[in-house]
Short mmCIF file of C-alpha atoms in Angstrom, two decimals:
data_model
loop_
_atom_site.label_atom_id
_atom_site.label_comp_id
_atom_site.label_asym_id
_atom_site.label_seq_id
_atom_site.Cartn_x
_atom_site.Cartn_y
_atom_site.Cartn_z
CA UNK A 11 -0.20 0.07 0.04
CA UNK A 12 1.40 3.41 -0.93
CA UNK A 13 2.27 5.54 1.90
CA UNK A 14 3.54 9.41 1.43
CA UNK A 15 5.34 11.07 3.93
CA UNK A 16 6.49 14.81 4.26
CA UNK A 17 9.17 16.18 6.65
CA UNK A 18 9.50 18.54 8.21
CA UNK A 19 5.84 18.97 9.07
CA UNK A 20 6.27 22.73 9.52
CA UNK A 21 9.27 24.91 8.69
CA UNK A 22 10.25 28.80 9.41
CA UNK A 23 12.80 30.44 7.42
CA UNK A 24 13.82 34.23 6.93
CA UNK A 25 13.10 35.97 3.46
CA UNK A 26 15.48 35.13 0.76
CA UNK A 27 16.41 32.00 1.65
CA UNK A 28 16.70 28.92 -0.57
CA UNK A 29 14.81 25.95 0.88
CA UNK A 30 14.12 22.15 0.10
CA UNK A 31 10.65 20.43 1.00
CA UNK A 32 10.85 16.62 1.00
CA UNK A 33 8.36 13.97 0.06
CA UNK A 34 8.92 10.14 0.36
CA UNK A 35 6.84 6.99 -1.01
CA UNK A 36 6.81 3.63 -0.30
CA UNK A 37 5.98 2.23 -3.49
CA UNK A 38 8.24 3.07 -6.52
CA UNK A 39 5.34 2.00 -9.33
CA UNK A 40 4.16 5.60 -9.76
CA UNK A 41 2.47 7.17 -12.67
CA UNK A 42 3.23 10.70 -11.83
CA UNK A 43 3.79 13.05 -8.71
CA UNK A 44 2.35 16.44 -7.98
CA UNK A 45 3.34 19.30 -5.64
CA UNK A 46 0.51 21.81 -4.46
CA UNK A 47 -0.03 24.77 -2.45
CA UNK A 48 -2.66 25.27 -0.01
CA UNK A 49 -3.46 28.56 1.90
CA UNK A 50 -5.57 28.50 4.87
CA UNK A 51 -9.23 27.61 4.33
CA UNK A 52 -8.64 27.32 0.43
CA UNK A 53 -8.49 24.61 -2.19
CA UNK A 54 -5.44 23.48 -3.50
CA UNK A 55 -3.25 24.96 -6.51
CA UNK A 56 -1.12 22.78 -8.65
CA UNK A 57 2.47 23.88 -8.66
CA UNK A 58 4.43 21.24 -10.42
CA UNK A 59 3.52 17.89 -12.26
CA UNK A 60 6.12 15.30 -12.75
CA UNK A 61 5.46 12.29 -14.94
CA UNK A 62 7.26 9.03 -13.83
CA UNK A 63 9.57 9.18 -16.72
CA UNK A 64 10.81 12.48 -15.90
CA UNK A 65 13.55 13.59 -13.07
CA UNK A 66 12.59 17.24 -12.66
CA UNK A 67 10.48 20.06 -13.56
CA UNK A 68 10.85 23.67 -13.15
CA UNK A 69 8.70 26.69 -12.62
CA UNK A 70 9.54 30.07 -11.94
CA UNK A 71 11.38 29.91 -8.78
CA UNK A 72 10.45 26.50 -7.97
CA UNK A 73 12.14 23.14 -9.08
CA UNK A 74 10.89 19.70 -8.32
CA UNK A 75 12.85 16.58 -8.78
CA UNK A 76 11.69 12.93 -8.65
CA UNK A 77 13.95 9.90 -7.90
CA UNK A 78 11.56 7.00 -8.16
CA UNK A 79 14.32 4.51 -7.31
CA UNK A 80 14.53 5.91 -3.63
CA UNK A 81 11.26 6.99 -3.31
CA UNK A 82 11.80 10.41 -2.84
CA UNK A 83 10.70 13.66 -4.66
CA UNK A 84 11.88 17.39 -3.37
CA UNK A 85 10.62 20.72 -4.07
CA UNK A 86 13.12 23.51 -4.12
CA UNK A 87 12.01 27.16 -3.58
CA UNK A 88 14.48 29.66 -4.19
CA UNK A 89 14.69 33.12 -3.01
CA UNK A 90 11.97 32.70 -0.63
CA UNK A 91 9.27 35.46 -0.22
CA UNK A 92 6.73 36.11 2.22
CA UNK A 93 4.25 35.32 -0.18
CA UNK A 94 5.43 31.68 -0.23
CA UNK A 95 3.89 31.10 2.94
CA UNK A 96 1.36 28.27 3.00
CA UNK A 97 1.06 24.59 3.28
CA UNK A 98 2.77 22.46 0.57
CA UNK A 99 1.47 19.01 -0.28
CA UNK A 100 2.65 16.32 -2.37
CA UNK A 101 0.69 13.55 -4.17
CA UNK A 102 1.32 10.48 -5.86
CA UNK A 103 -0.56 8.63 -8.44
CA UNK A 104 0.33 4.85 -8.80
CA UNK A 105 0.33 3.13 -12.26
CA UNK A 106 -2.74 1.32 -13.01
CA UNK A 107 -4.85 3.36 -10.63
CA UNK A 108 -6.75 6.72 -10.83
CA UNK A 109 -6.32 7.37 -7.36
CA UNK A 110 -4.15 10.21 -5.76
CA UNK A 111 -2.34 9.67 -2.12
CA UNK A 112 -1.66 12.91 -0.53
CA UNK A 113 1.12 13.67 1.87
CA UNK A 114 0.19 15.44 5.42
CA UNK A 115 1.61 18.67 3.86
CA UNK A 116 4.71 20.96 5.16
CA UNK A 117 3.49 24.18 6.60
CA UNK A 118 6.03 26.82 5.51
CA UNK A 119 6.35 30.40 7.02
CA UNK A 120 8.80 32.70 5.37
CA UNK A 121 9.63 35.45 7.74
CA UNK A 122 9.86 39.35 6.49
CA UNK B 25 -13.23 31.58 -16.79
CA UNK B 26 -12.67 28.06 -16.66
CA UNK B 27 -12.74 26.16 -13.22
CA UNK B 28 -14.58 24.14 -10.39
CA UNK B 29 -17.18 25.57 -8.25
CA UNK B 30 -18.00 24.11 -5.09
CA UNK B 31 -21.14 25.45 -3.17
CA UNK B 32 -22.08 26.07 -0.30
CA UNK B 33 -18.55 27.62 1.13
CA UNK B 34 -20.00 26.82 4.71
CA UNK B 35 -22.69 24.42 5.60
CA UNK B 36 -24.12 23.37 8.74
CA UNK B 37 -25.81 20.13 9.55
CA UNK B 38 -27.72 18.95 12.38
CA UNK B 39 -27.60 15.22 13.79
CA UNK B 40 -29.58 12.73 11.69
CA UNK B 41 -29.47 14.97 8.56
CA UNK B 42 -28.55 14.46 4.97
CA UNK B 43 -26.90 17.19 3.09
CA UNK B 44 -25.66 17.74 -0.54
CA UNK B 45 -22.29 19.23 -1.56
CA UNK B 46 -22.43 20.75 -5.08
CA UNK B 47 -19.17 20.47 -7.32
CA UNK B 48 -19.15 21.72 -10.93
CA UNK B 49 -16.48 22.09 -13.39
CA UNK B 50 -16.44 23.81 -16.87
CA UNK B 51 -13.19 22.41 -17.84
CA UNK B 52 -14.42 19.46 -19.82
CA UNK B 53 -12.49 16.84 -17.59
CA UNK B 54 -13.64 13.38 -17.63
CA UNK B 55 -12.44 12.35 -13.96
CA UNK B 56 -13.85 13.93 -10.79
CA UNK B 57 -12.76 13.51 -7.10
CA UNK B 58 -14.13 14.12 -3.69
CA UNK B 59 -11.58 14.25 -0.75
CA UNK B 60 -11.86 14.90 2.94
CA UNK B 61 -9.60 17.05 4.66
CA UNK B 62 -9.11 17.14 8.55
CA UNK B 63 -7.01 19.69 10.56
CA UNK B 64 -3.42 19.16 10.31
CA UNK B 65 -3.80 16.01 7.98
CA UNK B 66 -3.41 15.43 4.12
CA UNK B 67 -6.31 14.63 1.75
CA UNK B 68 -8.25 11.36 1.75
CA UNK B 69 -10.14 10.08 -1.12
CA UNK B 70 -13.81 9.69 -0.65
CA UNK B 71 -15.14 8.78 -4.10
CA UNK B 72 -14.09 9.25 -7.70
CA UNK B 73 -15.49 8.90 -11.09
CA UNK B 74 -13.64 8.70 -14.37
CA UNK B 75 -16.62 8.90 -16.84
CA UNK B 76 -20.38 9.81 -16.51
CA UNK B 77 -22.64 7.13 -14.68
CA UNK B 78 -19.65 5.43 -13.43
CA UNK B 79 -17.70 6.04 -9.95
CA UNK B 80 -15.86 4.03 -7.57
CA UNK B 81 -15.20 4.08 -3.58
CA UNK B 82 -12.14 5.95 -2.37
CA UNK B 83 -10.68 5.08 1.03
CA UNK B 84 -13.42 6.33 3.25
CA UNK B 85 -16.73 6.19 1.22
CA UNK B 86 -18.72 4.88 4.21
CA UNK B 87 -21.34 7.28 4.97
CA UNK B 88 -21.44 9.15 1.74
CA UNK B 89 -22.89 8.76 -1.55
CA UNK B 90 -22.27 10.23 -5.20
CA UNK B 91 -24.05 10.69 -8.54
CA UNK B 92 -22.33 11.30 -11.87
CA UNK B 93 -25.23 12.06 -14.36
CA UNK B 94 -23.78 14.77 -15.99
CA UNK B 95 -20.05 15.39 -16.96
CA UNK B 96 -19.81 18.66 -15.24
CA UNK B 97 -21.35 17.61 -12.19
CA UNK B 98 -20.53 15.36 -9.07
CA UNK B 99 -22.73 15.87 -6.06
CA UNK B 100 -21.52 14.59 -2.79
CA UNK B 101 -24.23 13.37 -0.17
CA UNK B 102 -23.09 13.06 3.49
CA UNK B 103 -25.60 10.81 5.16
CA UNK B 104 -26.57 10.50 8.69
CA UNK B 105 -24.68 7.21 8.67
CA UNK B 106 -21.42 9.14 8.76
CA UNK B 107 -20.60 9.65 12.30
CA UNK B 108 -18.01 12.11 12.16
CA UNK B 109 -18.77 14.42 9.20
CA UNK B 110 -17.22 17.84 10.38
CA UNK B 111 -14.42 18.37 8.13
CA UNK B 112 -13.13 20.64 4.84
CA UNK B 113 -14.59 18.97 1.66
CA UNK B 114 -12.66 19.39 -1.68
CA UNK B 115 -13.48 18.55 -5.04
CA UNK B 116 -11.19 17.97 -7.96
CA UNK B 117 -11.17 17.12 -11.66
CA UNK B 118 -8.75 15.93 -14.31
CA UNK B 119 -8.21 15.54 -17.74
CA UNK B 120 -7.23 11.99 -18.89
CA UNK B 121 -6.68 9.96 -21.73
CA UNK B 122 -4.95 6.81 -22.68
CA UNK B 123 -1.62 8.80 -23.38
CA UNK B 124 -1.53 11.61 -21.04
CA UNK B 125 -2.86 12.82 -17.70
CA UNK B 126 -3.01 16.33 -16.74
CA UNK B 127 -2.81 18.00 -13.17
CA UNK B 128 -5.47 18.14 -10.50
CA UNK B 129 -7.54 21.16 -10.42
CA UNK B 130 -9.12 21.87 -7.00
CA UNK B 131 -12.29 23.91 -6.06
CA UNK B 132 -12.28 26.25 -3.39
CA UNK B 133 -13.84 23.77 -0.67
CA UNK B 134 -16.76 23.54 1.34
CA UNK B 135 -16.54 23.45 5.35
CA UNK B 136 -19.15 21.12 7.04
CA UNK B 137 -20.06 21.55 10.55
CA UNK B 138 -22.13 19.08 12.40
CA UNK B 139 -24.18 21.25 15.32
#
């Protein structure tokens, strides 16, 4: 059974710092992995989608990597800003299924 | 504007009452999903539907029911059998084909509280 873990659960950094969020999964037979952002009381906003055949995806200051063999993905945020403060969730879809399994998220606070 | 709408934003339910949460999308997506989110937790899948008139149970379907009569609509009913329904409910949709899967798009959510 696929399990998705995100560590740390919470993180505070000063503005301008580069940071890395981690996502681990137990079953490497994934179809894709997505990173989302969630603001308090709101829905999720997709940040990056990585297909199983890809190693990384980039969008602006965000870069997500995928290492299926080790069951890990990282989300790199460059030059963090207070507006980046939110909860970041990763979700994995296994091959042969349309279900997505979510991690519990990392709550990020960027201090001005 | 294309997107997903959920209504109402806030919903209060009395004990023993059934309530229905609305989810509508105009993205022409085939697949739609309902998730439940509890404080400090990730999302748990309640039901999902890949095509009209077909849906599958997720991990926590007990006490919930859905219908998919139209491609753009996927309402969720929280029945009185659901013993702890207070949570934040999120609807999502995605485009899927034999060769390609797009990202999941989420609605703004409905916060359900049992009085």
